[in-house]
Coordinates of C-alpha atoms and ligand atoms in Angstrom, one line a residue:
X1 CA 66.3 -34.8 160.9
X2 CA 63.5 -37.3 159.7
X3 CA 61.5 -36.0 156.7
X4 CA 57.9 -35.0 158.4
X5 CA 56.4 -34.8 155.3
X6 CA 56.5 -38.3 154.6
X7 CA 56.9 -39.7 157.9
X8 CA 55.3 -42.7 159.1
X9 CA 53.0 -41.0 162.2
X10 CA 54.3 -42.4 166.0
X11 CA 51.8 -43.4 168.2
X12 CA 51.3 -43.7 172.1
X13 CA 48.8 -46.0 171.2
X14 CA 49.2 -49.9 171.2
X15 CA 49.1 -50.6 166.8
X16 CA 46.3 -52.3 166.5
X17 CA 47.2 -55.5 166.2
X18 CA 48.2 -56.0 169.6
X19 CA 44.5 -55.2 170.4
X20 CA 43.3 -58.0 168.1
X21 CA 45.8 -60.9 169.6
X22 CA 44.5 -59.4 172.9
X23 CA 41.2 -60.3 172.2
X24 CA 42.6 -63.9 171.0
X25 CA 42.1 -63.5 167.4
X26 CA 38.5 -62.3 167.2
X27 CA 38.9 -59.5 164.2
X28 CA 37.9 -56.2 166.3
X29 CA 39.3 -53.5 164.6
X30 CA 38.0 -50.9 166.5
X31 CA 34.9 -47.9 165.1
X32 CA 37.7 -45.9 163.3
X33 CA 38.9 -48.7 161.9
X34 CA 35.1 -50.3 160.8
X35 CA 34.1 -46.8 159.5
X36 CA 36.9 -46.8 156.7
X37 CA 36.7 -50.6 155.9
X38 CA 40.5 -50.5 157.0
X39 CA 40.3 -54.0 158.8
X40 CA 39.0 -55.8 155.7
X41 CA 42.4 -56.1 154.5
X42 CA 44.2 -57.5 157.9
X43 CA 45.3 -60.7 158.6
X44 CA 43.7 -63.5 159.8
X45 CA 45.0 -66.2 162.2
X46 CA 44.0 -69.3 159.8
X47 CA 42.9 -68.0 155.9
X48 CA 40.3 -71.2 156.0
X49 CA 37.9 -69.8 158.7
X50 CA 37.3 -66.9 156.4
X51 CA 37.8 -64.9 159.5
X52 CA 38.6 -61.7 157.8
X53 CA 35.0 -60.6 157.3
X54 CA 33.4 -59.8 153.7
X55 CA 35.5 -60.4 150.9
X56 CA 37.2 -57.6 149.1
X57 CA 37.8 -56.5 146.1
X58 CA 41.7 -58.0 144.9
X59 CA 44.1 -56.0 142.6
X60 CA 46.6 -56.5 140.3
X61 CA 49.7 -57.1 141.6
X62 CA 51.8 -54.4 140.9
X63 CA 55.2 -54.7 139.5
X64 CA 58.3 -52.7 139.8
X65 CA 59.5 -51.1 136.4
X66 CA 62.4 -52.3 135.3
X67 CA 65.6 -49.8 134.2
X68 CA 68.5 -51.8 131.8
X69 CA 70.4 -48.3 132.1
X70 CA 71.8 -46.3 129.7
X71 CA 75.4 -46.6 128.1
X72 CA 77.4 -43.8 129.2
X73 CA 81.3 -43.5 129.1
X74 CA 81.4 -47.0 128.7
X75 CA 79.0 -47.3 132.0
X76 CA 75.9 -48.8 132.2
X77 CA 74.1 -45.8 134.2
X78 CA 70.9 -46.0 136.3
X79 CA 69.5 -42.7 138.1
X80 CA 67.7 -42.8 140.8
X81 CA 65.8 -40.7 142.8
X82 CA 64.8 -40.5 146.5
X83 CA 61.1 -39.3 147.0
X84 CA 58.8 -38.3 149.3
X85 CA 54.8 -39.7 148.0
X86 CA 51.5 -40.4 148.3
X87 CA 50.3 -44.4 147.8
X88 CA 47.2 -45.3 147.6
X89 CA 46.8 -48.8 149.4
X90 CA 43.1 -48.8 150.1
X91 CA 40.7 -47.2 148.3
X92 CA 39.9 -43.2 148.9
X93 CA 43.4 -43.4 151.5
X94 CA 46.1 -42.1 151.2
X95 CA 49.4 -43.4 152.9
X96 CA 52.2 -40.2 153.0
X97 CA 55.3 -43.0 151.7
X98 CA 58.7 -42.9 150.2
X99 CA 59.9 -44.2 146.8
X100 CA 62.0 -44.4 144.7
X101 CA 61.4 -43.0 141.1
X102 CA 57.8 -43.1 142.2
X103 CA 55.7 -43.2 145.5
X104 CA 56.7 -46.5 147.0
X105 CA 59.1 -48.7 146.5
X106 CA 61.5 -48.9 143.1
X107 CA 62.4 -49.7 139.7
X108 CA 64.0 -53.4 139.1
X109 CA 67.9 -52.6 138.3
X110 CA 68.5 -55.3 135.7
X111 CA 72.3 -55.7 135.1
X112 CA 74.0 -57.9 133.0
X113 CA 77.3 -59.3 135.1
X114 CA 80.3 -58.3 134.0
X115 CA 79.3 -54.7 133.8
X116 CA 80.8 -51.7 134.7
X117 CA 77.8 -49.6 136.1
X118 CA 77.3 -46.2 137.7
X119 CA 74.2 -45.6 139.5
X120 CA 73.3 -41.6 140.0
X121 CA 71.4 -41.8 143.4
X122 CA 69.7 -38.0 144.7
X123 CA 67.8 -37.5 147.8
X124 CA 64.8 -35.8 147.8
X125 CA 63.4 -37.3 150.6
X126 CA 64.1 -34.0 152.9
X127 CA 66.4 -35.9 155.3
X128 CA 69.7 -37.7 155.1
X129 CA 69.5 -41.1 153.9
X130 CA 71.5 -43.6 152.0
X131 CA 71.2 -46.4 149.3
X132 CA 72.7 -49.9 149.9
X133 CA 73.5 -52.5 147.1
X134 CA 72.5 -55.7 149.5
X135 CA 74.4 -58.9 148.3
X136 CA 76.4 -56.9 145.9
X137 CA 80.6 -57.9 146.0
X138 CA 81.8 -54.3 145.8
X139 CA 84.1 -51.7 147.5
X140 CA 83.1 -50.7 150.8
X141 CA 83.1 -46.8 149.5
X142 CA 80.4 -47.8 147.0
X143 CA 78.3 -50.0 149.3
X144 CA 76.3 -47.3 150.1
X145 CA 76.1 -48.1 154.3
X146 CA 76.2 -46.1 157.2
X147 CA 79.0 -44.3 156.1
X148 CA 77.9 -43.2 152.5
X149 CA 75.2 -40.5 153.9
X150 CA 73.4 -38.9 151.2
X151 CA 72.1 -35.3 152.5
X152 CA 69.0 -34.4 151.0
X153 CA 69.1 -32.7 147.9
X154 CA 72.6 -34.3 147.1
X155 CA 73.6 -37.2 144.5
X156 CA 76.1 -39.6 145.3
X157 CA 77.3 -41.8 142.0
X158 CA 78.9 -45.0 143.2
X159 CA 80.9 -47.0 140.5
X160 CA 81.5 -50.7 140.1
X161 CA 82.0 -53.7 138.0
X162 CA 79.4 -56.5 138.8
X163 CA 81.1 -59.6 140.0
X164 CA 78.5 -61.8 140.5
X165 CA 76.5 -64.8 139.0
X166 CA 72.8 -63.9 138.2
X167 CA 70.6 -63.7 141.1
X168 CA 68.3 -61.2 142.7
X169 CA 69.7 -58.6 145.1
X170 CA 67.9 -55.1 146.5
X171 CA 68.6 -52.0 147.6
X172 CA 67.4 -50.0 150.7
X173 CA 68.1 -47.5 152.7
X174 CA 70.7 -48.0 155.3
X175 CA 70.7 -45.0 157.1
X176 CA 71.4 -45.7 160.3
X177 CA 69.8 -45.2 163.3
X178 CA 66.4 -44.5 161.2
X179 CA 67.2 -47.5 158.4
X180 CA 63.9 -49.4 160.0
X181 CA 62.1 -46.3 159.4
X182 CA 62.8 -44.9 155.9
X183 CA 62.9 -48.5 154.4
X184 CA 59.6 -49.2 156.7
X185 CA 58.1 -46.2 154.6
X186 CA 59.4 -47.4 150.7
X187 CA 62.7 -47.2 150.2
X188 CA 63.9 -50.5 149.1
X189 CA 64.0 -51.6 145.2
X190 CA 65.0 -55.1 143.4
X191 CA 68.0 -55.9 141.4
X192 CA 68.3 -58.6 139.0
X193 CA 71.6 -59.6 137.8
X194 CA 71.4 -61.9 134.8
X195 CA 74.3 -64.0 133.6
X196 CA 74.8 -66.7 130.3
X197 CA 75.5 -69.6 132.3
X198 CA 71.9 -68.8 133.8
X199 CA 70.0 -67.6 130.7
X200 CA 71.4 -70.7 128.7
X201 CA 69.1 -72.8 131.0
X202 CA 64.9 -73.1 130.5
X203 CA 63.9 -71.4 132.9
X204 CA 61.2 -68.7 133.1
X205 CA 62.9 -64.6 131.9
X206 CA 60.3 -62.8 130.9
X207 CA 60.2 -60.1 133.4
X208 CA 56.5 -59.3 134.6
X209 CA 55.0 -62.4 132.8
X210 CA 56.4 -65.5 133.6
X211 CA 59.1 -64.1 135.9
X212 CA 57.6 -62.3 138.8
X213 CA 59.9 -60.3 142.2
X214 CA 57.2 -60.4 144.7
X215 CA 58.9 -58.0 147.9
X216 CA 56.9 -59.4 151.3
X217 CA 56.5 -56.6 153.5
X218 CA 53.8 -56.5 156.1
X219 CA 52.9 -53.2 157.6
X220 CA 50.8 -51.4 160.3
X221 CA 48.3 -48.4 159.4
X222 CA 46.7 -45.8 161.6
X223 CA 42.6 -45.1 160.9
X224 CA 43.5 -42.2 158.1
X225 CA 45.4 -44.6 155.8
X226 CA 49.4 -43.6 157.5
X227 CA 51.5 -45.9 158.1
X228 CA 52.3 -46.8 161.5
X229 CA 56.0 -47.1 162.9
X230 CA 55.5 -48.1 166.5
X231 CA 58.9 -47.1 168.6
X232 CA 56.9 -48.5 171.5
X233 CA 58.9 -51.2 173.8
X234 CA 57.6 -54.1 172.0
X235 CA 58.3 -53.3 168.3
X236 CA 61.3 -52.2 169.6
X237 CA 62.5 -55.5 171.1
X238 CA 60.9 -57.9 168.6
X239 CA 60.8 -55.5 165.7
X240 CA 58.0 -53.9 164.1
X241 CA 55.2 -55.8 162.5
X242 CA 52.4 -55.2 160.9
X243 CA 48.4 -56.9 160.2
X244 CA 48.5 -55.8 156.3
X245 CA 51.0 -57.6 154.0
X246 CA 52.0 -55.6 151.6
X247 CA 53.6 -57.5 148.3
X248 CA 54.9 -55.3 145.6
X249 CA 52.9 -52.9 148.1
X250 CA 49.6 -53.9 146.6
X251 CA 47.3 -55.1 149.0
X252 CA 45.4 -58.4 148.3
X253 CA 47.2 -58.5 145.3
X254 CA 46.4 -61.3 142.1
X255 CA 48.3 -62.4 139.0
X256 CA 46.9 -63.8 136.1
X257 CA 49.4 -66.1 134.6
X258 CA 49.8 -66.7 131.2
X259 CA 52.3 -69.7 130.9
X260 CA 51.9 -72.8 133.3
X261 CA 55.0 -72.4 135.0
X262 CA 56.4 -68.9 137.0
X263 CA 59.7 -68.3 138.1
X264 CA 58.4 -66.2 142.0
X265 CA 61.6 -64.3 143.2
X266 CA 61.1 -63.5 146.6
X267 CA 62.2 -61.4 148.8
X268 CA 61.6 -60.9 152.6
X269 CA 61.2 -57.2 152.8
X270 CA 59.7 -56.8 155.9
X271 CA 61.6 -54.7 159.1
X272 CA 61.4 -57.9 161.2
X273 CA 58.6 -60.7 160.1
X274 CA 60.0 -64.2 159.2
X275 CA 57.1 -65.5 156.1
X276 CA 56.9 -69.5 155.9
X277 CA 55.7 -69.5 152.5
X278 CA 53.5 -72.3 150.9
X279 CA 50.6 -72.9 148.7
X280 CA 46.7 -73.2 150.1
X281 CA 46.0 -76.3 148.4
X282 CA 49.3 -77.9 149.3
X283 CA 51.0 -78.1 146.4
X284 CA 54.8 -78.6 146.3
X285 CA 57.0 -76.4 144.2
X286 CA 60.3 -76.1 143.2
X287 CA 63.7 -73.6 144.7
X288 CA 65.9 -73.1 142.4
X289 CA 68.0 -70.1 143.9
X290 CA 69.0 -68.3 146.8
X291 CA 70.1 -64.8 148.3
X292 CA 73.3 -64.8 145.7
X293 CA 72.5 -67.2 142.9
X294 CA 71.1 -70.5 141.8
X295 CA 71.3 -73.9 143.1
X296 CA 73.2 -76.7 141.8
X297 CA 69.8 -78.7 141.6
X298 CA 65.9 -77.9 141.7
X299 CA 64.9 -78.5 145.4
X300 CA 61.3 -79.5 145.5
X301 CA 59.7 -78.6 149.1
X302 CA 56.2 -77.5 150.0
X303 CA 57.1 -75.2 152.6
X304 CA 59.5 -72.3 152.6
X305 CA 60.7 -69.8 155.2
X306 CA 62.7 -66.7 154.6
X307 CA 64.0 -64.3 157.1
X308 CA 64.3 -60.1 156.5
X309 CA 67.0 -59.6 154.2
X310 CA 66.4 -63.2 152.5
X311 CA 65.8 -63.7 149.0
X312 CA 64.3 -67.2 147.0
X313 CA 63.5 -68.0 144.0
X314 CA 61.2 -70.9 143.0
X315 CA 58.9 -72.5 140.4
X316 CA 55.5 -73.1 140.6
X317 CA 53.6 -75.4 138.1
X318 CA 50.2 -74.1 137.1
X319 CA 50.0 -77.3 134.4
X320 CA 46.3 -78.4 136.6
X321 CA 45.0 -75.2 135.6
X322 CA 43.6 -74.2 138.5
X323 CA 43.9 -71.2 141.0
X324 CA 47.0 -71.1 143.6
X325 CA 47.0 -69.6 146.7
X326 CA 50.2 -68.3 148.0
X327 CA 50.4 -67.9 151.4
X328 CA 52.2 -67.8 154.8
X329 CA 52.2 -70.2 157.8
X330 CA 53.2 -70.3 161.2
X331 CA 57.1 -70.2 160.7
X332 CA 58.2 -73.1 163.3
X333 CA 60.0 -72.0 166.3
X334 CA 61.7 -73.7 168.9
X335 CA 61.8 -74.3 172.9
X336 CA 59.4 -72.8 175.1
X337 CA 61.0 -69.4 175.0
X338 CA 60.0 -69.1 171.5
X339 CA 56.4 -69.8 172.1
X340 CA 56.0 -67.6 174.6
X341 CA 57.8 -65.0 172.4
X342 CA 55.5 -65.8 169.8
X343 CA 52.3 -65.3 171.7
X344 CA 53.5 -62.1 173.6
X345 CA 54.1 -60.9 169.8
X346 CA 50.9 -61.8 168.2
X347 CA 53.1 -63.6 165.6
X348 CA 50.6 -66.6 164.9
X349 CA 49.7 -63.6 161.8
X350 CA 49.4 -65.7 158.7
X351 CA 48.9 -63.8 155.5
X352 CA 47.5 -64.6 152.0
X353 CA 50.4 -63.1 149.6
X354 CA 49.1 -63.4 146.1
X355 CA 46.4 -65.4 143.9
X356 CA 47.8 -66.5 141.0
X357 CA 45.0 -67.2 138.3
X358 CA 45.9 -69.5 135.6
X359 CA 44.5 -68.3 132.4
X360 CA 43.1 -70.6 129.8
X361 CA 45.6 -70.0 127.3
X362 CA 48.9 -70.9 128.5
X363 CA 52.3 -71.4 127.1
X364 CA 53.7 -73.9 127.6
X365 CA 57.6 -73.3 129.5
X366 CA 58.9 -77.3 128.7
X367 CA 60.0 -79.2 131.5
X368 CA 62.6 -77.7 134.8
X369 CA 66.3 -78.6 133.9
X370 CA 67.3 -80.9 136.4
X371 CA 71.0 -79.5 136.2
X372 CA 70.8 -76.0 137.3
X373 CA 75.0 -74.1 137.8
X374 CA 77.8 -75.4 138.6
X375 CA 78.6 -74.9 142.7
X376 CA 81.6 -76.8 144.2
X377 CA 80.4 -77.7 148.1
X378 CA 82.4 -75.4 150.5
X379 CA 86.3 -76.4 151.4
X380 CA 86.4 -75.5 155.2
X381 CA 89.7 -76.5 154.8
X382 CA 90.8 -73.4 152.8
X383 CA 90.1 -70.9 155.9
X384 CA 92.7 -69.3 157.7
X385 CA 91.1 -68.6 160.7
X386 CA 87.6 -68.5 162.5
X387 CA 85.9 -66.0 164.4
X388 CA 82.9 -65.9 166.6
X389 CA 80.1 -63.2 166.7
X390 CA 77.5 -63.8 169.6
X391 CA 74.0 -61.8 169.5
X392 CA 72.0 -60.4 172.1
X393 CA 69.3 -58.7 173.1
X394 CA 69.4 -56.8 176.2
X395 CA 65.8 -57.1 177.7
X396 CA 65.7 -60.2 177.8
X397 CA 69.1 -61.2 177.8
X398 CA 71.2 -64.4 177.2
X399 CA 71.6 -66.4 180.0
X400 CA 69.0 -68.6 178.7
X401 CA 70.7 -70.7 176.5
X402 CA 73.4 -72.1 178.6
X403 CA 75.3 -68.6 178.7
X404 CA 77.8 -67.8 181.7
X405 CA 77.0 -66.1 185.1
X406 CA 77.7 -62.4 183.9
X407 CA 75.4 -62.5 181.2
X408 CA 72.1 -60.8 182.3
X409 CA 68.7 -62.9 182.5
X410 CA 65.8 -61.4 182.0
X411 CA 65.2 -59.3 184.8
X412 CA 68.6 -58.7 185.2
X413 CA 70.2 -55.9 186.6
X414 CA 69.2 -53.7 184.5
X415 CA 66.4 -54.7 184.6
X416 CA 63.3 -55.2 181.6
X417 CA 63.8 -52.1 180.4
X418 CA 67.4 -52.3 180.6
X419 CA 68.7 -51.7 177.1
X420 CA 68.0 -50.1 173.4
X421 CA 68.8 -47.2 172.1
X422 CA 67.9 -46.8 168.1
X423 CA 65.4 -44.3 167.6
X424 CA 64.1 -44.3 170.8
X425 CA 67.3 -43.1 172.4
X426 CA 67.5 -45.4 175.6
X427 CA 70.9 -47.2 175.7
X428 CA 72.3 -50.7 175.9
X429 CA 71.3 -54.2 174.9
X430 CA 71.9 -55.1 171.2
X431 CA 74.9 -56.3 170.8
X432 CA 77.6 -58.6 168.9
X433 CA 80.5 -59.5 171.0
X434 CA 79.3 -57.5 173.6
X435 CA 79.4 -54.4 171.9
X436 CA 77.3 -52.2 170.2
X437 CA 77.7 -50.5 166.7
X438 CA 80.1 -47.6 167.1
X439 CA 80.6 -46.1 163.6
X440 CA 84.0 -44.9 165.3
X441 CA 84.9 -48.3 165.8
X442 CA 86.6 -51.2 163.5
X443 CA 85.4 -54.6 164.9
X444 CA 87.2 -56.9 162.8
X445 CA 89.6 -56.9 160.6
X446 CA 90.5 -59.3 157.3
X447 CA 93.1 -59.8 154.9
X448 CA 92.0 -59.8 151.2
X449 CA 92.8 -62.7 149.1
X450 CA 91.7 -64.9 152.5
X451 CA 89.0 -66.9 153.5
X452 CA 87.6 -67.6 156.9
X453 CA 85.1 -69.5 159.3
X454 CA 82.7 -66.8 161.0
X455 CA 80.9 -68.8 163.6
X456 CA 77.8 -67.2 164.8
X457 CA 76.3 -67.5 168.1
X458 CA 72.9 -67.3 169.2
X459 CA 71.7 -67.3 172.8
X460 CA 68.7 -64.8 173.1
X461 CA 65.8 -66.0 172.6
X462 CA 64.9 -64.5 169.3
X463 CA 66.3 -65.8 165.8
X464 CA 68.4 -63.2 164.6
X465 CA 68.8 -63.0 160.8
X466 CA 72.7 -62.2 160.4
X467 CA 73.7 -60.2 157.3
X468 CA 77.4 -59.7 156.0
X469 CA 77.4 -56.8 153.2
X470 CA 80.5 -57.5 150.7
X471 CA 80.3 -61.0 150.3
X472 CA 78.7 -64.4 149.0
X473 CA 79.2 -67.1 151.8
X474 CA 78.6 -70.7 152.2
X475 CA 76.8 -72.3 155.4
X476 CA 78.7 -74.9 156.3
X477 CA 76.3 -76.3 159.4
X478 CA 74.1 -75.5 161.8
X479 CA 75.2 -76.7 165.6
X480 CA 77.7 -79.4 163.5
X481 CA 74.9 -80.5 161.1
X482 CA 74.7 -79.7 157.4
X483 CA 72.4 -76.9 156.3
X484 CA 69.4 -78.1 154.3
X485 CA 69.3 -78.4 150.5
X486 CA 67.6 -74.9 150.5
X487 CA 70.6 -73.5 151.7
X488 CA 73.3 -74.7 150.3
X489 CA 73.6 -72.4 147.6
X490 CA 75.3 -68.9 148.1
X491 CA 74.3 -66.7 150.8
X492 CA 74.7 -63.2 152.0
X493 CA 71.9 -63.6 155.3
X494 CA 71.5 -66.6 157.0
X495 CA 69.1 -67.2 160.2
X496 CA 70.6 -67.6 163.6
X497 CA 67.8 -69.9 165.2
X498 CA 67.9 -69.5 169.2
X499 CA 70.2 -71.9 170.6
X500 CA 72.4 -72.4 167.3
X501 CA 75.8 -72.1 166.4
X502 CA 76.2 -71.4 162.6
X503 CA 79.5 -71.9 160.9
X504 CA 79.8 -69.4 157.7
X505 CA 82.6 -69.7 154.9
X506 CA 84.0 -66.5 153.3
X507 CA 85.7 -65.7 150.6
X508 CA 87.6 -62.1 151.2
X509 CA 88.5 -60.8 147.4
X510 CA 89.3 -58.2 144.9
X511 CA 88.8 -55.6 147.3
X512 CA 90.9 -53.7 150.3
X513 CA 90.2 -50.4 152.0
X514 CA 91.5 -50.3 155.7
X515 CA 89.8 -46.8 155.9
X516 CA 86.4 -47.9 155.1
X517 CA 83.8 -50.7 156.6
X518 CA 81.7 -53.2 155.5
X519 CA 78.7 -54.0 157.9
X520 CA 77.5 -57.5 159.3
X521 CA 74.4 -57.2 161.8
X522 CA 71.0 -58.7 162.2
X523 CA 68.8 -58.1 159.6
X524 CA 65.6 -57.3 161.7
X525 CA 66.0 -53.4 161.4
X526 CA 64.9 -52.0 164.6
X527 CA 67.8 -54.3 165.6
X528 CA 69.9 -53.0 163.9
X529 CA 69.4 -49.4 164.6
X530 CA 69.3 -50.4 168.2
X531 CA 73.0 -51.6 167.8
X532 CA 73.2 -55.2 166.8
X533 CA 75.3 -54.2 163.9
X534 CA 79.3 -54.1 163.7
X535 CA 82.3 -53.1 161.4
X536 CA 85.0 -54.9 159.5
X537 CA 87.7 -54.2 157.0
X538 CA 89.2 -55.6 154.4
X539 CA 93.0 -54.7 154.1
X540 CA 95.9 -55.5 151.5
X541 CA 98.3 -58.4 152.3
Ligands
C2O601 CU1 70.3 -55.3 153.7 CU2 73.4 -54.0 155.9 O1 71.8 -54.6 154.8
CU602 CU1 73.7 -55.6 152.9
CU603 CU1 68.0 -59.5 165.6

């Protein structure tokens, strides 16, 4: 079923960065790994010690073509192809990938809102897979889920009209239960939907020089330069990570700017790492967007954190001339569970994520508007009824978080091993409500034309990242208090933290189909495939 070519290699073996937070942070890589230089490029527990041995060589940051389309029966058309490849991360490797148009990764879809756009997708990857538009407002036969399998060597040609306000969005694969996998080995890709209200205001547009996606994935390679997709117990449960951080999938990556301000759209494409982003020398910056558009106002914040499946976009002033170091910090966690969780995980991992060199001719970009769209603040009152989704893990179990008796703790009756399934094919655990994912199975069900309160429920003791494909919502608070300024702008994923209630606001429109399903699930893949994932449709009135 999986494509072998191109297939990230299993191993028995711990990845090695277990090895490393073994040995409490001292950078022991092991001989294979010394011989090829390969532990060089890994991460360090605090950038300032210099602890990652003899400096290497940076690159360019590499960045994603971009594809306007082509005009085509009135349609904006994009084609796309699913590929097996060869990248070349570290010098004299290479790293068997997928891609998309190319050997990792994909082309930027820019769309103009408003269109009408067909996008041609064929899989060449060997396997069945399938491409999902994240954040996009479409219907649930073009959303290209679980349910839209592409078999190899098909095409499937989704049509729809983008009704959204400019923002970035991506694409991945969503083939479930191997989505972790196949997006784990490259196939993900940006989309930028670009709107008048937006481009009226100053703001950085000019794609690859002063307005830069930067896709955060961090990934773990065997000796020979492979890529590493641990199905081991542990990456399973806490999803897999990796010691190399991969942006744009250059490692070590720098930018030399040319203007003294950039516009950074971020995403969080890792399988399961949260990245606390911020700047080495402490300088604040500005977020002006999030996963589904802009904010009513420039937030200015020093420290940023985005779950898998999250996007940002900020501003960073370069006006002092000098260098500026963007990089990731511990990303706070609560309660004692969550350090604990944290150590057993090795996830005190910081990463640098990309230089950005000033150069000494610079354009000026004139000052950040102040105003940025117009966003009314969510009317609760508008919502017809509430419902409640509550996540957990099976291992370890609710229970902890002021759950009921029947929940199981963590060593339960079924004990530590007690539940996942996903690609390892042991059964039970991640669920929502109780259940897992049954593609046979309709969870939910919504009226079009309505909107609703989803309150979701965390009591395991990981954050959860909860995605909902179809729709833009609103967070209206976090255990009764408002979400922070970062947030209060549209959103399509929003992090569960352990021990919180989160109340959601949803707008269901333009679209019913009571034969086909959207998805909502945690965005940390291997939970996902594992069955933290469930169904609902949108019907007529
Ligand atoms: Cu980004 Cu259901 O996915
Ligand atoms: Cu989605
Ligand atoms: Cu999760």
């Amino acid at each position: 079923m999986e494509g072998r070519r191109a297939a990230a290699r299993d191993s028995d073996r711990d990845p090695v960065i277990s090895r490393r937070t073994v040995l409490g942070g001292v950078l022991i890589g092991g001989a294979g790994l010394a011989d090829i230089g390969l532990w060089r490029y890994r991460s360090r527990r605090d950038p300032s010690l210099g602890a990652a041995g003899p400096a290497t060589e940076p690159q360019p940051l590499a960045i994603p073509e971009i594809m306007d389309g082509v005009l085509h029966d009135g349609l904006r058309t994009y084609d796309l192809e699913l590929r097996t490849g060869v990248s070349h991360f570290f010098p004299g490797l290479d790293t068997p990938t997928l891609g998309i148009n190319g050997d990792y990764l994909g082309p930027t879809l820019r769309i103009q809102a408003g269109s009408d756009v067909r996008i041609n997708v064929t899989n060449r990857i060997g396997a069945a897979s399938t491409l999902h538009w994240h954040g996009l407002h479409l219907p649930a036969r073009m959303d290209g889920g679980p349910h839209q399998v592409i078999r190899d060597g098909e095409t499937w040609s989704p049509e729809f009209t983008v009704k959204q306000r400019a923002a970035m969005f991506w694409y991945h694969s969503h083939m479930v239960p191997h989505t972790g996998r196949q997006v784990y080995q490259g196939l993900a890709g940006l989309i930028y939907v670009e709107d008048d209200e937006t481009s009226q205001l100053n703001l950085p547009r000019d794609y690859g020089i002063d307005d830069i996606p930067l896709v955060l994935q961090d990934r773990a390679f065997n000796g020979d330069g492979s890529l590493l997709y641990d199905t081991g117990m542990r990456s399973r449960m806490m999803g897999m990570r990796g010691d190399v951080m991969l942006v744009n999938g250059t490692v070590r990556p720098y930018f030399a700017a040319q203007t003294d301000k950039l516009r950074l759209r971020l995403l969080n494409g890792s399988n399961s790492r949260f990245h606390t982003l911020g700047f080495a020398d402490g300088r604040a910056f500005f977020q002006i967007g999030t996963d589904g558009g802009l904010l009513r106002h420039p937030v200015e914040t020093a420290r940023l954190t985005l779950a898998p499946g999250e996007r940002a976009q900020i501003i960073v002033n370069l006006g002092d001339g000098r260098p500026a170091q963007l990089r990731t910090y511990q990303t706070p966690v609560s309660g004692q569970m969550g350090q604990m969780m944290r150590r057993m995980m090795g996830d005190d991992l910081v990463f640098d994520v990309l230089q950005i060199r000033p150069e000494a001719q610079r354009r000026i970009s004139g000052p950040l508007p102040q105003k940025l769209i117009a966003l009314v603040p969510p009317d609760p009152t508008r919502a017809v009824r509430m419902r409640r989704f509550v996540l957990r893990m099976g291992m370890m179990g609710g229970g902890m978080m002021g759950g009921t008796g029947s929940e199981r703790g963590m060593m339960g009756s079924r004990g530590m091993m007690g539940g996942m399934r996903g690609e390892g094919g042991m059964r039970g655990g991640f669920t929502i409500n109780g259940k897992e994912m049954d593609m046979n199975r309709v969870d939910e069900t919504v009226k079009v034309g309505t909107s609703e309160i989803w309150q979701i429920e965390n009591p395991s003791m990981m954050a959860h990242p909860f995605h909902i494909h179809d729709v833009q919502f609103r967070i209206l608070d976090r255990n009764g208090a408002p979400p922070a300024p970062g947030e209060r702008g549209l959103k399509d994923t929003v992090v569960v933290n352990v021990g919180e209630r989160v109340r959601l606001l949803l707008d269901f429109v333009d679209y019913a189909d009571p034969d086909r399903p959207y998805m909502y699930h945690c965005h940390i893949l291997e939970h996902e495939d594992a069955g933290m994932m469930g169904q609902f449709v949108v019907t007529a009135r």
